[in-house]
Short mmCIF file of C-alpha atoms and ligand atoms in Angstrom, two decimals:
data_model
loop_
_atom_site.label_atom_id
_atom_site.label_comp_id
_atom_site.label_asym_id
_atom_site.label_seq_id
_atom_site.Cartn_x
_atom_site.Cartn_y
_atom_site.Cartn_z
CA MET A 1 0.00 0.00 0.00
CA GLN A 2 1.38 3.36 -1.00
CA LEU A 3 -0.01 6.42 0.78
CA ILE A 4 0.39 9.85 -0.81
CA LEU A 5 -0.54 12.91 1.27
CA THR A 6 -1.24 16.33 -0.16
CA PRO A 7 -1.93 19.60 1.69
CA THR A 8 -5.19 20.32 -0.16
CA ALA A 9 -8.00 18.56 -2.01
CA GLU A 10 -6.98 20.38 -5.17
CA GLN A 11 -3.47 18.92 -4.99
CA ALA A 12 -4.97 15.46 -4.36
CA SER A 13 -7.00 15.86 -7.58
CA ILE A 14 -3.90 16.85 -9.53
CA ALA A 15 -1.88 13.92 -8.14
CA ALA A 16 -4.69 11.47 -8.98
CA ALA A 17 -5.15 12.89 -12.49
CA ARG A 18 -1.40 12.57 -13.12
CA GLN A 19 -1.49 8.87 -12.08
CA ILE A 20 -4.39 8.28 -14.47
CA ALA A 21 -2.59 10.17 -17.24
CA GLY A 22 0.47 7.96 -16.65
CA THR A 23 -1.64 4.81 -17.12
CA LEU A 24 -3.19 6.23 -20.30
CA GLN A 25 0.21 7.09 -21.74
CA GLY A 26 1.88 3.85 -20.66
CA LEU A 27 -0.45 1.34 -22.29
CA PRO A 28 -1.54 0.86 -25.92
CA HIS A 29 -5.08 -0.17 -24.85
CA PRO A 30 -5.67 1.23 -21.35
CA VAL A 31 -8.70 0.05 -19.40
CA LEU A 32 -9.78 2.39 -16.60
CA GLY A 33 -12.30 1.73 -13.87
CA LEU A 34 -14.04 5.03 -13.10
CA ALA A 35 -16.00 6.39 -10.15
CA THR A 36 -18.41 9.26 -9.65
CA GLY A 37 -19.21 11.55 -6.70
CA ARG A 38 -17.86 14.82 -5.37
CA THR A 39 -14.30 13.56 -4.83
CA MET A 40 -13.97 12.74 -8.52
CA GLU A 41 -15.20 16.11 -9.83
CA GLY A 42 -11.83 17.81 -9.35
CA ILE A 43 -9.94 14.86 -10.83
CA TYR A 44 -12.03 14.85 -14.01
CA ALA A 45 -11.68 18.62 -14.33
CA VAL A 46 -7.87 18.25 -14.20
CA LEU A 47 -7.95 15.37 -16.73
CA ALA A 48 -10.05 17.43 -19.14
CA GLN A 49 -7.60 20.29 -18.70
CA ILE A 50 -4.58 18.04 -19.37
CA HIS A 51 -6.35 16.80 -22.50
CA GLN A 52 -6.81 20.37 -23.67
CA THR A 53 -3.42 21.80 -22.78
CA GLU A 54 -1.14 18.76 -23.29
CA ASN A 55 -3.15 16.72 -25.80
CA LEU A 56 -3.52 13.78 -23.42
CA ASP A 57 -4.95 11.14 -25.74
CA PHE A 58 -8.04 9.16 -24.69
CA SER A 59 -8.72 7.62 -28.12
CA ALA A 60 -7.61 4.12 -27.10
CA LEU A 61 -9.43 4.22 -23.76
CA THR A 62 -11.87 1.57 -22.61
CA SER A 63 -13.62 2.43 -19.34
CA PHE A 64 -15.99 0.80 -16.90
CA ASN A 65 -17.80 2.81 -14.25
CA LEU A 66 -18.29 1.29 -10.84
CA ASP A 67 -21.99 1.86 -10.42
CA GLU A 68 -25.33 3.34 -11.44
CA TYR A 69 -28.67 3.91 -9.73
CA VAL A 70 -31.42 1.44 -10.58
CA GLY A 71 -34.32 3.15 -12.34
CA LEU A 72 -32.55 6.28 -13.62
CA PRO A 73 -32.24 6.47 -17.43
CA PRO A 74 -28.96 7.79 -18.89
CA ALA A 75 -30.49 11.18 -19.74
CA ASP A 76 -31.60 11.78 -16.13
CA PRO A 77 -29.35 14.56 -14.79
CA ARG A 78 -28.99 12.64 -11.51
CA SER A 79 -27.75 9.45 -13.19
CA TYR A 80 -24.10 8.48 -13.24
CA HIS A 81 -24.31 8.22 -17.05
CA HIS A 82 -25.13 11.91 -17.10
CA TYR A 83 -22.46 12.71 -14.49
CA MET A 84 -19.77 11.02 -16.60
CA GLN A 85 -20.97 12.65 -19.81
CA THR A 86 -20.91 16.16 -18.39
CA ARG A 87 -17.92 15.84 -16.05
CA LEU A 88 -15.55 14.02 -18.37
CA PHE A 89 -16.67 12.21 -21.50
CA GLN A 90 -17.84 15.30 -23.43
CA SER A 91 -14.48 17.00 -22.81
CA ILE A 92 -12.12 14.27 -24.07
CA ASN A 93 -11.47 12.41 -27.32
CA ALA A 94 -12.63 8.97 -26.13
CA ASN A 95 -14.62 6.61 -28.35
CA PRO A 96 -18.13 6.50 -26.78
CA GLU A 97 -18.48 2.86 -27.85
CA TYR A 98 -15.82 1.87 -25.34
CA LEU A 99 -17.13 3.83 -22.36
CA HIS A 100 -19.25 1.60 -20.13
CA VAL A 101 -21.61 2.56 -17.32
CA PRO A 102 -24.02 -0.06 -15.93
CA ASN A 103 -27.55 0.31 -17.29
CA GLY A 104 -29.83 0.89 -14.31
CA THR A 105 -32.93 0.63 -16.50
CA ALA A 106 -32.08 -2.72 -18.13
CA PRO A 107 -35.19 -4.94 -18.31
CA ASN A 108 -33.24 -7.80 -16.74
CA LEU A 109 -30.86 -6.36 -14.16
CA ASP A 110 -29.19 -9.69 -13.31
CA ALA A 111 -28.42 -10.24 -17.00
CA GLU A 112 -27.06 -6.68 -17.19
CA CYS A 113 -24.72 -7.41 -14.24
CA ALA A 114 -23.49 -10.67 -15.80
CA ALA A 115 -22.92 -8.93 -19.15
CA TYR A 116 -20.97 -6.17 -17.40
CA GLU A 117 -18.64 -8.70 -15.78
CA ALA A 118 -18.20 -10.42 -19.16
CA ALA A 119 -17.40 -7.10 -20.87
CA ILE A 120 -14.69 -6.34 -18.28
CA ARG A 121 -13.16 -9.78 -18.86
CA ALA A 122 -13.38 -9.38 -22.65
CA ALA A 123 -11.50 -6.07 -22.38
CA GLY A 124 -8.66 -7.90 -20.62
CA GLY A 125 -9.50 -6.65 -17.11
CA ILE A 126 -9.12 -3.21 -15.56
CA ASP A 127 -5.62 -1.67 -15.49
CA LEU A 128 -6.35 1.12 -13.03
CA GLN A 129 -9.45 1.31 -10.84
CA LEU A 130 -10.29 4.72 -9.40
CA LEU A 131 -12.15 4.60 -6.06
CA GLY A 132 -13.72 7.01 -3.60
CA ILE A 133 -14.83 6.04 -0.11
CA GLY A 134 -18.37 6.51 1.19
CA ASP A 135 -19.53 7.36 4.69
CA THR A 136 -20.39 3.67 5.22
CA GLY A 137 -16.89 2.64 4.10
CA HIS A 138 -18.23 1.51 0.75
CA ILE A 139 -16.22 1.34 -2.46
CA GLY A 140 -18.50 1.41 -5.46
CA PHE A 141 -21.86 0.85 -3.78
CA ASN A 142 -20.66 -2.15 -1.77
CA GLU A 143 -22.51 -1.41 1.43
CA PRO A 144 -21.56 -3.24 4.62
CA PRO A 145 -21.36 -6.14 4.84
CA SER A 146 -20.10 -6.97 1.32
CA ALA A 147 -18.11 -10.15 0.98
CA PHE A 148 -14.73 -9.72 -0.67
CA ASP A 149 -15.65 -12.13 -3.48
CA THR A 150 -18.82 -10.29 -4.55
CA ARG A 151 -19.27 -9.54 -8.26
CA THR A 152 -21.34 -6.97 -10.16
CA ARG A 153 -24.86 -7.12 -8.73
CA VAL A 154 -27.91 -5.17 -7.59
CA VAL A 155 -27.60 -3.84 -4.03
CA THR A 156 -29.83 -1.99 -1.59
CA LEU A 157 -28.37 1.37 -0.64
CA ASP A 158 -27.83 2.16 3.05
CA GLU A 159 -29.83 4.99 4.55
CA ALA A 160 -26.49 6.70 5.30
CA THR A 161 -25.55 6.56 1.61
CA ARG A 162 -28.92 7.94 0.51
CA GLN A 163 -28.30 10.75 3.00
CA GLN A 164 -24.76 11.26 1.66
CA ASN A 165 -26.00 11.52 -1.92
CA ALA A 166 -29.20 13.52 -1.29
CA ALA A 167 -27.79 16.80 -2.65
CA MET A 168 -28.49 15.67 -6.23
CA PHE A 169 -32.07 14.79 -5.22
CA GLY A 170 -33.28 18.08 -3.79
CA ASN A 171 -31.65 17.31 -0.42
CA ASP A 172 -34.31 14.66 0.13
CA PRO A 173 -32.75 11.29 1.05
CA SER A 174 -36.06 9.55 0.41
CA ALA A 175 -35.86 10.69 -3.24
CA VAL A 176 -32.52 8.87 -3.73
CA PRO A 177 -33.10 5.51 -5.43
CA THR A 178 -33.19 2.56 -3.05
CA HIS A 179 -31.14 0.27 -5.29
CA ALA A 180 -28.07 0.42 -7.50
CA ILE A 181 -25.94 -1.77 -9.71
CA THR A 182 -22.36 -1.95 -8.48
CA MET A 183 -19.21 -3.81 -9.35
CA GLY A 184 -18.49 -6.21 -6.49
CA VAL A 185 -15.55 -6.04 -4.12
CA GLY A 186 -14.15 -9.08 -5.94
CA THR A 187 -14.53 -7.31 -9.29
CA ILE A 188 -12.66 -4.31 -7.89
CA LEU A 189 -9.88 -6.44 -6.38
CA ASP A 190 -9.32 -8.03 -9.82
CA ALA A 191 -8.08 -4.70 -11.20
CA LYS A 192 -4.32 -4.54 -11.68
CA HIS A 193 -3.91 -1.30 -9.72
CA LEU A 194 -6.26 0.40 -7.26
CA LEU A 195 -6.24 4.16 -6.70
CA LEU A 196 -8.39 5.36 -3.81
CA VAL A 197 -8.79 9.10 -3.34
CA ALA A 198 -10.17 10.75 -0.21
CA THR A 199 -10.58 14.46 0.50
CA GLY A 200 -12.14 16.56 3.23
CA PRO A 201 -12.64 16.19 6.99
CA ALA A 202 -15.84 14.12 6.63
CA LYS A 203 -13.72 11.20 5.37
CA ALA A 204 -11.20 11.21 8.23
CA ASN A 205 -12.72 8.57 10.52
CA ILE A 206 -13.84 6.17 7.81
CA LEU A 207 -10.48 6.44 6.01
CA ALA A 208 -8.67 5.55 9.25
CA ALA A 209 -11.04 2.61 9.78
CA ALA A 210 -10.37 1.39 6.23
CA LEU A 211 -6.59 1.75 6.36
CA GLU A 212 -5.85 0.87 10.00
CA GLY A 213 -8.88 -0.94 11.40
CA PRO A 214 -9.69 -4.61 10.88
CA ILE A 215 -9.85 -5.89 7.30
CA THR A 216 -13.54 -6.76 7.27
CA PRO A 217 -16.59 -6.95 4.97
CA ASP A 218 -18.13 -4.42 7.38
CA VAL A 219 -15.81 -1.79 5.86
CA SER A 220 -15.60 -2.64 2.16
CA ALA A 221 -12.74 -0.22 1.59
CA SER A 222 -10.54 -2.19 4.00
CA ALA A 223 -10.38 -4.88 1.27
CA ILE A 224 -8.00 -2.72 -0.76
CA ARG A 225 -5.25 -3.59 1.74
CA LEU A 226 -5.36 -7.15 0.39
CA HIS A 227 -4.33 -5.88 -3.05
CA ALA A 228 -0.69 -6.10 -4.09
CA ARG A 229 -0.75 -2.71 -5.85
CA CYS A 230 -2.83 -0.15 -4.05
CA THR A 231 -2.29 3.62 -3.94
CA ILE A 232 -4.16 5.99 -1.65
CA ILE A 233 -4.12 9.72 -2.27
CA ALA A 234 -5.49 11.72 0.65
CA ASP A 235 -5.46 15.39 1.54
CA GLU A 236 -4.44 16.42 5.06
CA ALA A 237 -8.06 16.89 6.17
CA SER A 238 -9.11 13.34 5.25
CA ALA A 239 -5.86 11.96 6.72
CA ALA A 240 -6.41 13.67 10.09
CA ALA A 241 -7.31 10.46 11.99
CA LEU A 242 -4.50 8.30 10.55
CA SER A 243 -1.81 7.22 13.01
CA PRO A 244 1.51 9.12 13.07
CA GLU A 245 3.22 5.81 12.17
CA LEU A 246 1.25 5.46 8.93
CA LYS A 247 1.65 9.13 8.07
CA ASP A 248 5.41 8.80 8.58
CA GLN A 249 5.53 6.18 5.82
CA ALA A 250 3.59 8.40 3.40
CA THR A 251 4.96 10.22 0.39
CA ARG A 252 4.19 13.89 0.78
CA ILE A 253 3.47 16.11 -2.17
CA ALA A 254 3.88 19.77 -1.35
C1 F6R B 1 -19.47 6.43 -6.88
C2 F6R B 1 -18.84 5.51 -5.94
C3 F6R B 1 -18.85 5.80 -4.47
C4 F6R B 1 -18.21 7.15 -4.13
C5 F6R B 1 -18.27 7.41 -2.62
C6 F6R B 1 -17.71 8.76 -2.25
O1 F6R B 1 -19.31 5.97 -8.19
O2 F6R B 1 -18.33 4.51 -6.36
O3 F6R B 1 -18.18 4.77 -3.79
O4 F6R B 1 -16.88 7.16 -4.57
O5 F6R B 1 -19.60 7.33 -2.19
O6 F6R B 1 -18.52 9.75 -2.78
P1 F6R B 1 -18.13 11.30 -2.66
O7 F6R B 1 -16.90 11.48 -3.48
O8 F6R B 1 -19.31 12.02 -3.26
O9 F6R B 1 -17.91 11.59 -1.22
#
């Protein structure tokens, strides 16, 4: 596990975007696992900027998003399809055919999940999986407890997660969909490299639980410590509850 600490959230976004750019430039057919949410907004803004100013090439990119709400069509402004389109995809030169987000309105959701797993395998697996961490310790929408061998499936969202994500739904947690499709913890652990990004004081306790507490299905993000190649980028605010010993081992970016 490699821990990178930055003074600010903005610097964490830049550091994460540079890691992603390195993967894109280093592979002829890069496969990225992508996430949504507030933490990712800054990262995608930096990536779009690097595309514009340095011609970072996305033309060979295949991507798979972690999750999508059940029942929201792609055009719904609250869907993760729409998030990806407006936050990143419309600003880069990727081939839309190779950009995958689970279809939360598929008539047969179990078949959609199985097809998603098959598409990841057919692409040769994920080279770099980008992750945020939720208030419940989830990665993707793997709410506690999520076994470490779970695959892409339909899950019930925790009340805490519906609360966390209510801003997009008129600040009404009851308006947040009750279910989502998510890659499983096992699907995530299959990626060749994991990159978890955390920013802001609200993430401090759950980040410490994930990185220094027990490795348990009750905190899905703790599973990343089982991965041979795992990078965590955290700003000082989200790293506030980490032990001095762990912080001493971190790489610091000024
Ligand atoms: C979203 C996802 C979630 C978020 C997490 C943090 O695709 O996979 O695990 O990364 O809920 O969300 P924010 O960044 O909004 O705090």
